[in-house]
Short mmCIF file of C-alpha atoms in Angstrom, two decimals:
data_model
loop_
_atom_site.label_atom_id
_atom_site.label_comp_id
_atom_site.label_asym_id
_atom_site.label_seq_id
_atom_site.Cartn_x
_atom_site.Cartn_y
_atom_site.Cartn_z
CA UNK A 1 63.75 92.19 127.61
CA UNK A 2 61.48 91.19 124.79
CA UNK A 3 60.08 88.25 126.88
CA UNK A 4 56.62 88.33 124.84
CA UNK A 5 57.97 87.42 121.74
CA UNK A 6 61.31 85.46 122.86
CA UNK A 7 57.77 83.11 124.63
CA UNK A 8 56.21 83.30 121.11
CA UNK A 9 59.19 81.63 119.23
CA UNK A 10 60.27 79.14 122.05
CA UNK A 11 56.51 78.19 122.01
CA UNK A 12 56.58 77.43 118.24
CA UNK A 13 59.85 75.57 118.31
CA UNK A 14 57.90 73.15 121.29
CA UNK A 15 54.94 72.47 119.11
CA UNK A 16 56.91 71.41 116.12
CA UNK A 17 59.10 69.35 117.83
CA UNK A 18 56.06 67.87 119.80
CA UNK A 19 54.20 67.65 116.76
CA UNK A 20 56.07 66.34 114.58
CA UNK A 21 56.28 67.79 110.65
CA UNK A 22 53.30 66.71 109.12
CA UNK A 23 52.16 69.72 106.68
CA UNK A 24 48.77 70.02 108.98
CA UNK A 25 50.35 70.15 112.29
CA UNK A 26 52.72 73.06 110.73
CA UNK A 27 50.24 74.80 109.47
CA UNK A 28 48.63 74.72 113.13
CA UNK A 29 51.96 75.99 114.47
CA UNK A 30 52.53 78.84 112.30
CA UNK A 31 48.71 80.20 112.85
CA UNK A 32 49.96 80.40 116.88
CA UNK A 33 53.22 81.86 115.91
CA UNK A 34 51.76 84.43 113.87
CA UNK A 35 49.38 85.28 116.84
CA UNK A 36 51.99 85.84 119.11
CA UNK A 37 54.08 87.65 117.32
CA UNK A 38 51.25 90.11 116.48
CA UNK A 39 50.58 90.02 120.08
CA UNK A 40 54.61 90.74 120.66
CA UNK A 41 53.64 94.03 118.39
CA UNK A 42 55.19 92.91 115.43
CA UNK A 43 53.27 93.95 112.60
CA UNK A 44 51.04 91.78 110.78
CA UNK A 45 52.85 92.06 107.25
CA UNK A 46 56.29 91.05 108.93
CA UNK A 47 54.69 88.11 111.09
CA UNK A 48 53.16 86.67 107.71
CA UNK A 49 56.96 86.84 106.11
CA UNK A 50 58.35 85.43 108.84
CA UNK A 51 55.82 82.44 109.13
CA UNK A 52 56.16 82.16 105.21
CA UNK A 53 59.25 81.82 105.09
CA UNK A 54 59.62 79.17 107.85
CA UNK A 55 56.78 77.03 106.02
CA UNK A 56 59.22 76.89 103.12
CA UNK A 57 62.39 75.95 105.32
CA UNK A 58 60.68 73.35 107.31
CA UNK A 59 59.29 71.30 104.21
CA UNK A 60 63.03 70.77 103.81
CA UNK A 61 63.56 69.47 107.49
CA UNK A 62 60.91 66.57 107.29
CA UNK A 63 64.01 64.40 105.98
CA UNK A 64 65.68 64.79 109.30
CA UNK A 65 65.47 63.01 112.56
CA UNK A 66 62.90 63.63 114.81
CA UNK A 67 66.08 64.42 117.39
CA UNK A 68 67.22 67.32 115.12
CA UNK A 69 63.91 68.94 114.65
CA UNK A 70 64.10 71.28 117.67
CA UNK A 71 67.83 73.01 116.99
CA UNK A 72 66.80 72.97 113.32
CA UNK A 73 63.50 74.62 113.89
CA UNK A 74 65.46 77.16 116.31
CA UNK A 75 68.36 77.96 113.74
CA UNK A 76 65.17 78.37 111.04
CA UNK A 77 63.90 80.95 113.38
CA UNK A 78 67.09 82.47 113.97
CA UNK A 79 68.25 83.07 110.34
CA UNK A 80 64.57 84.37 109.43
CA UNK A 81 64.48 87.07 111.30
CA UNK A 82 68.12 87.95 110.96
CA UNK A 83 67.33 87.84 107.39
CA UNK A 84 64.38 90.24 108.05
CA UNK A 85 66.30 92.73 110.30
CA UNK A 86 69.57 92.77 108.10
CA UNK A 87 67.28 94.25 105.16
CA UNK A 88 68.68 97.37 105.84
CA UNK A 89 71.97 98.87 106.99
CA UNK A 90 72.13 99.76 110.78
CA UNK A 91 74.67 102.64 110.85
CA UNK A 92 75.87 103.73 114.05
CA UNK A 93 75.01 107.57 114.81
CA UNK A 94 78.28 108.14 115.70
CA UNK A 95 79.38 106.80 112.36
CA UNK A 96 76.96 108.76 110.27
CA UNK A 97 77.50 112.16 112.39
CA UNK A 98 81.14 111.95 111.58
CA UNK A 99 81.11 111.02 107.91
CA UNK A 100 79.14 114.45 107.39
CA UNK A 101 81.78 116.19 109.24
CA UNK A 102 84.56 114.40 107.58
CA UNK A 103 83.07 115.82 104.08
CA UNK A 104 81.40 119.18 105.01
CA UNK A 105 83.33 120.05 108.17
CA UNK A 106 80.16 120.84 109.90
CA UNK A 107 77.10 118.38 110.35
CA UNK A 108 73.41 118.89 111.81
CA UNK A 109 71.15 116.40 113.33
CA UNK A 110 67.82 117.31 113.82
CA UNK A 111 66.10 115.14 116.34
CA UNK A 112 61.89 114.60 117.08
CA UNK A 113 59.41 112.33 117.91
CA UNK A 114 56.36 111.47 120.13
CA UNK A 115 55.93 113.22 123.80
CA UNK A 116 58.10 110.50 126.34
CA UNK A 117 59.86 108.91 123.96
CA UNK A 118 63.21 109.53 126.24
CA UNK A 119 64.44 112.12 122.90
CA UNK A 120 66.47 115.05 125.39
CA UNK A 121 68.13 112.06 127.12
CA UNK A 122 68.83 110.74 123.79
CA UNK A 123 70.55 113.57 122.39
CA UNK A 124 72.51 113.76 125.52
CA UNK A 125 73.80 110.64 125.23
CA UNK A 126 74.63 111.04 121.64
CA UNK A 127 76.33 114.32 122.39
CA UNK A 128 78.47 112.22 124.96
CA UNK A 129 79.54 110.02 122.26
CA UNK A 130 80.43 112.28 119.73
CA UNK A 131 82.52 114.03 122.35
CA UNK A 132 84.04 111.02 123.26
CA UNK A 133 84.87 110.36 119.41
CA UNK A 134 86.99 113.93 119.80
CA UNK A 135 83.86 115.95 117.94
CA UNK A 136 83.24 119.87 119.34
CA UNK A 137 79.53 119.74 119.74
CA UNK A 138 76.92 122.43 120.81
CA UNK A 139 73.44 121.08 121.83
CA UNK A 140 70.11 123.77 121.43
CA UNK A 141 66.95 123.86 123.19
CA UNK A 142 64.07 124.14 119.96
CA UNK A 143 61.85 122.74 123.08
CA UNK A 144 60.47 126.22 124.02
CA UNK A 145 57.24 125.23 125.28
CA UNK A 146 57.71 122.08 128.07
CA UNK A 147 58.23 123.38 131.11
CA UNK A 148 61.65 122.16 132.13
CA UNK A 149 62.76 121.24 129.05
CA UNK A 150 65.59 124.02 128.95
CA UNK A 151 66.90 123.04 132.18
CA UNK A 152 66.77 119.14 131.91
CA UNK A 153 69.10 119.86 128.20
CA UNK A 154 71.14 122.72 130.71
CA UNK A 155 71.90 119.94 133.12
CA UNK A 156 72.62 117.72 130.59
CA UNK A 157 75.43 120.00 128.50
CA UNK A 158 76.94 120.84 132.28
CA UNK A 159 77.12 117.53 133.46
CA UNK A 160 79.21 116.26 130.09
CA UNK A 161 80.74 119.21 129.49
CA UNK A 162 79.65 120.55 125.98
CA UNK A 163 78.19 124.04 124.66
CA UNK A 164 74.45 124.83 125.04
CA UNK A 165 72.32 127.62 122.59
CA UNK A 166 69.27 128.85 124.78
CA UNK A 167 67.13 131.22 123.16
CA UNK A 168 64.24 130.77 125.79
CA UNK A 169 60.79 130.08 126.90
CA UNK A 170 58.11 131.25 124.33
CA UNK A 171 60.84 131.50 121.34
CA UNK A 172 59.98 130.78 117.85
CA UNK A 173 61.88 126.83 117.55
CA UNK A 174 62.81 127.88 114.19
CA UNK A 175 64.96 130.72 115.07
CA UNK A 176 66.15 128.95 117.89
CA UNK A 177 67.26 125.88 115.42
CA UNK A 178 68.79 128.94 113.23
CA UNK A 179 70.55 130.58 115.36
CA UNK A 180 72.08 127.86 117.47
CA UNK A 181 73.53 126.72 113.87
CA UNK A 182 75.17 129.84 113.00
CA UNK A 183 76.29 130.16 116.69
CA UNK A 184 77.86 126.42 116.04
CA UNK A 185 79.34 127.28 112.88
CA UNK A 186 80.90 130.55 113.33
CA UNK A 187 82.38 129.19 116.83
CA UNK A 188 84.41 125.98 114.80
CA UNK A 189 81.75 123.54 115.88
CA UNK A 190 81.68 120.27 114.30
CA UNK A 191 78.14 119.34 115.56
CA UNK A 192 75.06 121.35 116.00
CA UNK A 193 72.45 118.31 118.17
CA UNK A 194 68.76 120.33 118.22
CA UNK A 195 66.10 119.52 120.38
CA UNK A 196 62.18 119.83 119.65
CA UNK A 197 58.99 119.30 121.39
CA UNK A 198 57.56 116.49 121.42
CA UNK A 199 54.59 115.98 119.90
CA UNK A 200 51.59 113.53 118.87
CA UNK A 201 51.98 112.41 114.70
CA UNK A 202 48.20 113.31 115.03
CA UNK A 203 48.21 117.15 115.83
CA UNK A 204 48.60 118.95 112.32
CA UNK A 205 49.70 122.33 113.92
CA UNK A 206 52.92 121.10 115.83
CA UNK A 207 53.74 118.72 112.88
CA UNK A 208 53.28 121.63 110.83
CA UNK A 209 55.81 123.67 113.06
CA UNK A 210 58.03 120.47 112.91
CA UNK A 211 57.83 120.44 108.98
CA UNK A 212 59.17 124.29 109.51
CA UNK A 213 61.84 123.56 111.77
CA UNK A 214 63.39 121.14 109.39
CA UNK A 215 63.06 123.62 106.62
CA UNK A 216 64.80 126.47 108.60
CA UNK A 217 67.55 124.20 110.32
CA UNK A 218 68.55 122.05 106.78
CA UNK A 219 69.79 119.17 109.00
CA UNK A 220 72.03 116.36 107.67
CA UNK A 221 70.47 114.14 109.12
CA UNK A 222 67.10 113.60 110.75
CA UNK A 223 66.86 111.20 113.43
CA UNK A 224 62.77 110.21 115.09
CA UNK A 225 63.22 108.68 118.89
CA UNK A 226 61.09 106.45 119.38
CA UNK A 227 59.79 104.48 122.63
CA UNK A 228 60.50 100.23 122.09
CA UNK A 229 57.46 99.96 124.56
CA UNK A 230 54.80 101.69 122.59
CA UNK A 231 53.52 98.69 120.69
CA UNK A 232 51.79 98.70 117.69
CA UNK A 233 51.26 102.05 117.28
CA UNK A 234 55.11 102.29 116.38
CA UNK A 235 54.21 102.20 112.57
CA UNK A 236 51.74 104.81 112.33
CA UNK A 237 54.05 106.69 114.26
CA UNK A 238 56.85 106.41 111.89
CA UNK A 239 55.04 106.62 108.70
CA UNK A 240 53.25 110.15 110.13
CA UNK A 241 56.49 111.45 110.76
CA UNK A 242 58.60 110.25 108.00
CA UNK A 243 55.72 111.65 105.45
CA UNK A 244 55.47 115.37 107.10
CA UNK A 245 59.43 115.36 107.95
CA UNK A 246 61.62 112.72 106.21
CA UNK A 247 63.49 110.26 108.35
CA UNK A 248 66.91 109.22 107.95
CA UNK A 249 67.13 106.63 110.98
CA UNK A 250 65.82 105.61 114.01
CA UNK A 251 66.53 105.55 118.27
CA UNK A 252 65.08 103.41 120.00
CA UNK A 253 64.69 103.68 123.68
CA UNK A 254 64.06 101.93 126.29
CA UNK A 255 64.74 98.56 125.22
CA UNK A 256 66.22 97.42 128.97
CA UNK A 257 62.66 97.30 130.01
CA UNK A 258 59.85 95.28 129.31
CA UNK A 259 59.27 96.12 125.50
CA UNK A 260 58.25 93.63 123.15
CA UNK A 261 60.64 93.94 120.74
CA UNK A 262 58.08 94.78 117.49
CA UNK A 263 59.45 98.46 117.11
CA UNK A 264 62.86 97.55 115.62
CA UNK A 265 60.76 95.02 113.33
CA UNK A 266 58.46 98.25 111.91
CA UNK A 267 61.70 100.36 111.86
CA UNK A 268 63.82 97.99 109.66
CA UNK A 269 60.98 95.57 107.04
CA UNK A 270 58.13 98.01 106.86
CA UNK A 271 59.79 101.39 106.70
CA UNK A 272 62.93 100.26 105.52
CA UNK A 273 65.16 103.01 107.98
CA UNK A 274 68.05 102.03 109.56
CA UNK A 275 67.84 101.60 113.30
CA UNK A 276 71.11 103.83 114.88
CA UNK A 277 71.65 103.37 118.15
CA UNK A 278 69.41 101.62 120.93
CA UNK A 279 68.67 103.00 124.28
CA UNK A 280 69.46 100.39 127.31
CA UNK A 281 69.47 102.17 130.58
CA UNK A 282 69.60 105.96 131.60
CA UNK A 283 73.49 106.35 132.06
CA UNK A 284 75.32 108.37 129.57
CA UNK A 285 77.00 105.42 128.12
CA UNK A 286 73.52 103.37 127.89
CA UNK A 287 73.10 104.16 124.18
CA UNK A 288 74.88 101.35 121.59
CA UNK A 289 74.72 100.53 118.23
CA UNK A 290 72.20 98.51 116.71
CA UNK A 291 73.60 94.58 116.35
CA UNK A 292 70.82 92.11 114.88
CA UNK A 293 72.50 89.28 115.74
CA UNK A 294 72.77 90.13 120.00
CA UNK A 295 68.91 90.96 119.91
CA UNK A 296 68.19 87.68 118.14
CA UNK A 297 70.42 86.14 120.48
CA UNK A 298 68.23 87.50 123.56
CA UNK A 299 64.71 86.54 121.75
CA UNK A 300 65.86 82.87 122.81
#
């Protein structure tokens, strides 16, 4: 997990140490670090805070001994980009979902993003948390063009044991978002989870239908899935979709395999979302709370 960029920072922490502190040898350091962590996907505005605001901590090491350098170099690059991550508020989904019950008694969540971004498998997940947090919660298929789609969210609701709203193949996924609400409400639901098609932040007539669905629907809260491995086309990604349909926070998925890590980093400095839940493996319970300091942890 996030072996490109846990390479990039060990790397840097050798060549200082190596080095030595001399401001020229620094400078040569934080030029590779910056590469690699562009390479790692991170983008190019966070790498140049990050390497920033290590040049300003280590001008204050060069009073050390040379034997301290490499934990003090390491801690540096610890507390920066816990510093950078913790710029926001991670809120757990669960957490969120059940303050808007708590106050309204009822809560939506409206959930999209890009085609394979792991979003039906998401929302089961979430539905199997909310369940197991003693919430009553209906799940509806807005995916009425995918073929399957239907039936992988039908297997889902079975297999945890929670409601499902169908309204079919080749319905309109605005009165499908409608009508699985008013189904949810009028039944003593506390959660209404709706699932869309996914679709590319690039084609203007499903991000126009997507722009209707969230008018129709009036969720509480908005949630884009997004895939940890798709690089550094996470940003455009997220400011395409936040622009056309508002985001409140962010899943990410598939962090377990061999992502790079730069996703969370776009989520959190550059559009400034929280980041509520992660996605580590395909079981049910493979969906946990976003915790800066574990992933920071794993980077080394």
């Amino acid at each position: 997990m996030l072996g490109s960029l846990k390479k990039a920072l060990s790397e840097f922490a050798d060549a200082v140490s190596t080095r030595g502190l001399s401001q020229r040898e620094v400078e040569q350091a934080l030029a590779e670090l910056q590469d690699r962590l562009i390479q790692s996907d991170v983008p190019y505005d966070v790498s140049q805070s990050i390497c920033n605001r290590l040049r300003e901590r280590l001008s204050a090491l060069k009073a050390k001994r040379f034997s301290d350098i490499e934990s003090l170099t390491e801690n540096t690059i610890r507390e920066t980009l816990v510093e950078a991550l913790r710029s926001v508020n991670h809120v757990d989904i669960s957490q969120v979902v059940k303050s808007v019950v708590a106050e309204k008694g009822f809560c939506t969540v409206l959930f999209f993003g890009v085609n394979g971004s792991g979003k039906t498998t998401t929302i089961a997940k979430v539905a199997y948390r909310l369940k197991e947090n003693g919430l009553k919660v209906m799940v509806a298929g807005a995916d009425t063009f995918r073929a399957g789609a239907i039936e992988q969210l039908r297997m889902h609701a079975q297999r945890i044991g929670i409601a499902m709203f169908d309204g079919g193949y080749g319905a309109d996924p605005a009165s499908v978002a409608y009508g699985a609400i008013a189904e949810a409400k009028s039944s003593r639901f506390n959660v209404a989870l709706i699932d869309t098609a996914g679709r590319m932040q690039t084609d203007a007539d499903l991000m126009s239908q997507m722009q209707k669905i969230s008018k129709v629907a009036k969720p509480d809260v908005k949630v884009f899935v997004g895939d940890g491995l798709v690089g550094n086309d996470a940003l455009n990604q997220l400011r395409m979709f936040d622009k056309a349909v508002g985001i409140d926070g962010v899943v990410v998925t598939k962090l377990d395999a061999d992502s790079r890590g730069g996703m969370v980093f776009s989520v959190t400095t550059e559009l400034g979302k929280p980041v509520y839940a992660v996605g580590l493996g395909e079981g049910y319970d493979d969906l946990e709370p976003f915790d800066v300091d574990a992933l920071v942890k794993k980077l080394f």
